[in-house]
Amino acid sequence: MRLGNITLALILLAIATTATVFGSTAMNNTVSYFFILVVLVVALGIYVGNTGIVSFGHPAFMAIAAYLTAILVMPAARKSALLPNLPDFLSTFSAPPLLGIVITVFVVGLIGAGIGLAISRLNGASATIATLGLLIVAHSLLVGGTTFTRGAQALYGIPKLVSPISAAIGAIITIFVADWFKHSRWGLAARAVREDEAAAAASGISIKRNRTIVFCLSIAFTALGGAMFALHLGVFSPKEFYFTLTFSLLAMLIVGGASSTAGAVVGVAVITMITEVLRQAEPGFSLGPIQIPALFGLTTIGISVALILTLYRRPEGIFGLKELDDFLPFDIKPRVYKRSVINTPRPTASQTPKSIRVQSLTKRYGGVTALDAVSIDLQQGEILGLIGPNGSGKSTFLSCASGIQRFDEGEVWVHDTQMAQGNPVAYAHNGVARTFQNIRLFARLSVAENVSAAMVSVPGPANSPTVADILTRVGLDGMALRTASTLSYGQQRRLEIARALAICPDFLLLDEPAAGMNSTETDDLAALIMSLRDENGLGILLVDHDLPMILRLSNRVAVLNEGKLIALASPEHIRENPEVAAAYFGEGQSTLSE
Ligand code: ADP
Ligand code: MG
């Protein structure tokens, strides 16, 4: 239970109590509506905040929920008068309000899961467009589905049962669940995907499944908001759930901070206040001798200005990515995540040494052949250096051998499994971890979260190292709470290795890990790489420009030149190989050691 949430809950309860005791009916209505908006905006934030994908479609689900609740809860007599064509099981049945809400959340949540499954196949902007389509389709269905909705006409006579206190309870439950989810293993994985999809996939996070879960939960709470909306207003029509509402909810979320639960609440408060004040002014008013005329659309203009100012001054919203707990004057310990333990642990290196076997791999980029029938195998317990001039295909090889990059011909086998193309998650789950030449961290997550996101996504043996163990191993102890993007360059490189180690890999593919490091850092890194081979039995593919380091550490060295493998031998042989020297330094130099 987090302090910030408890504070927030107490504030909301205090507002609700004050309104109940002292407020007028109008005041009570405003306060109840405020809490319902909190439910809706926090629910929207579960999806938008954790995935970074904007959704225009949430009000569609809210509408379905509102109509479903209305039909479930309305007295049977009124139903037969207003909706005479309802199927029998709906027209004769009248649920107690709480049961109606529970059924609604469940049913609409399921619809959300189904649609989430489809939407999660799309990336960023396409997913957003799809949600927009959803909003329009749902609106047409509501207007057309007269049996259930009375079409464009208002549905009325729904019992008005929401009080400030009950609405506040709905809001508090939503806030607690949203905050719990954000820091759960699924929420953490979703935020990792938001920061960097490729790195998340390489860390074993299954992006589609994760986004479906997030969407489903977000929709379930949107349904709660929709149900409360119906039981609050007692009368509504499809136009209530259209662009105006989408716009307001998104404005609230963006102004407060999409990735912050507390921010969502503040966003609702700010926009509600602006709306209330401007609504008073809309019909015109007099300022002493000056008469201000009626200004139609003043509230919309006000919201737009607030939105533009926020995007201009604080693009991440008033709260940014922070929660109330981040403002406490003392540090909170990083959350400890548990790895799921595999029942049948992968056999250790001493039992059956594994290998990655890349066979006749060819990769073309348009006219450029980046890799030309390259065959290399990497054994557990060895360091294989991979060298070659710039543009010789080293990074391309590493990306093909870790599932990030598709290739044109050839096969990749990890132990006895032939790997499907372009599926980095499967590689991670088969024990292949990698780092990237251009560092790809989950930049706005903490150091501990970077490592944890990978750790929770790939099951490992029961005795595998904890996040703290891994951070100590790479020399980042004491840094757990730092935001990854604030680390120095060398620290960021080490954090990438820590994240790779978090999946308990058998193989580690390192793309220029020493780039940009000073000599002390490079020596530490070399010691770490050797200990990973000697103590943990990892098979390590090491790409680097630091030739002396490669020749010193490697058991074998592979040399690429213009996409072709020109040598694969012991460091001693590579040092004396004239073809390698020519590739590096041009003709005239007969060995690397000269
Ligand atoms: P290295 O890591 O050895 O410097 P790369 O694997 O990055 O080499 O690149 C190999 C060749 O493939 C280069 O000629 C490069 O220009 C080309 N290449 C790499 N990535 C792409 C891409 N995404 N699109 C087009 N060409 C690419
Ligand atoms: Mg490269």
PDB file of C-alpha atoms and ligand atoms in Angstrom, residues 395 437 511-512, ligand 2:
ATOM      1  CA  SER A 395      25.675  -5.651 -36.302  1.00  0.00           C
ATOM      2  CA  GLN A 437      25.346  -0.868 -30.638  1.00  0.00           C
ATOM      3  CA  ASP A 511      27.548  -5.184 -29.910  1.00  0.00           C
ATOM      4  CA  GLU A 512      30.482  -2.862 -29.193  1.00  0.00           C
TER       5      GLU A 512
HETATM    6 MG    MG B   2      27.847  -2.239 -36.066  1.00  0.00          MG
END
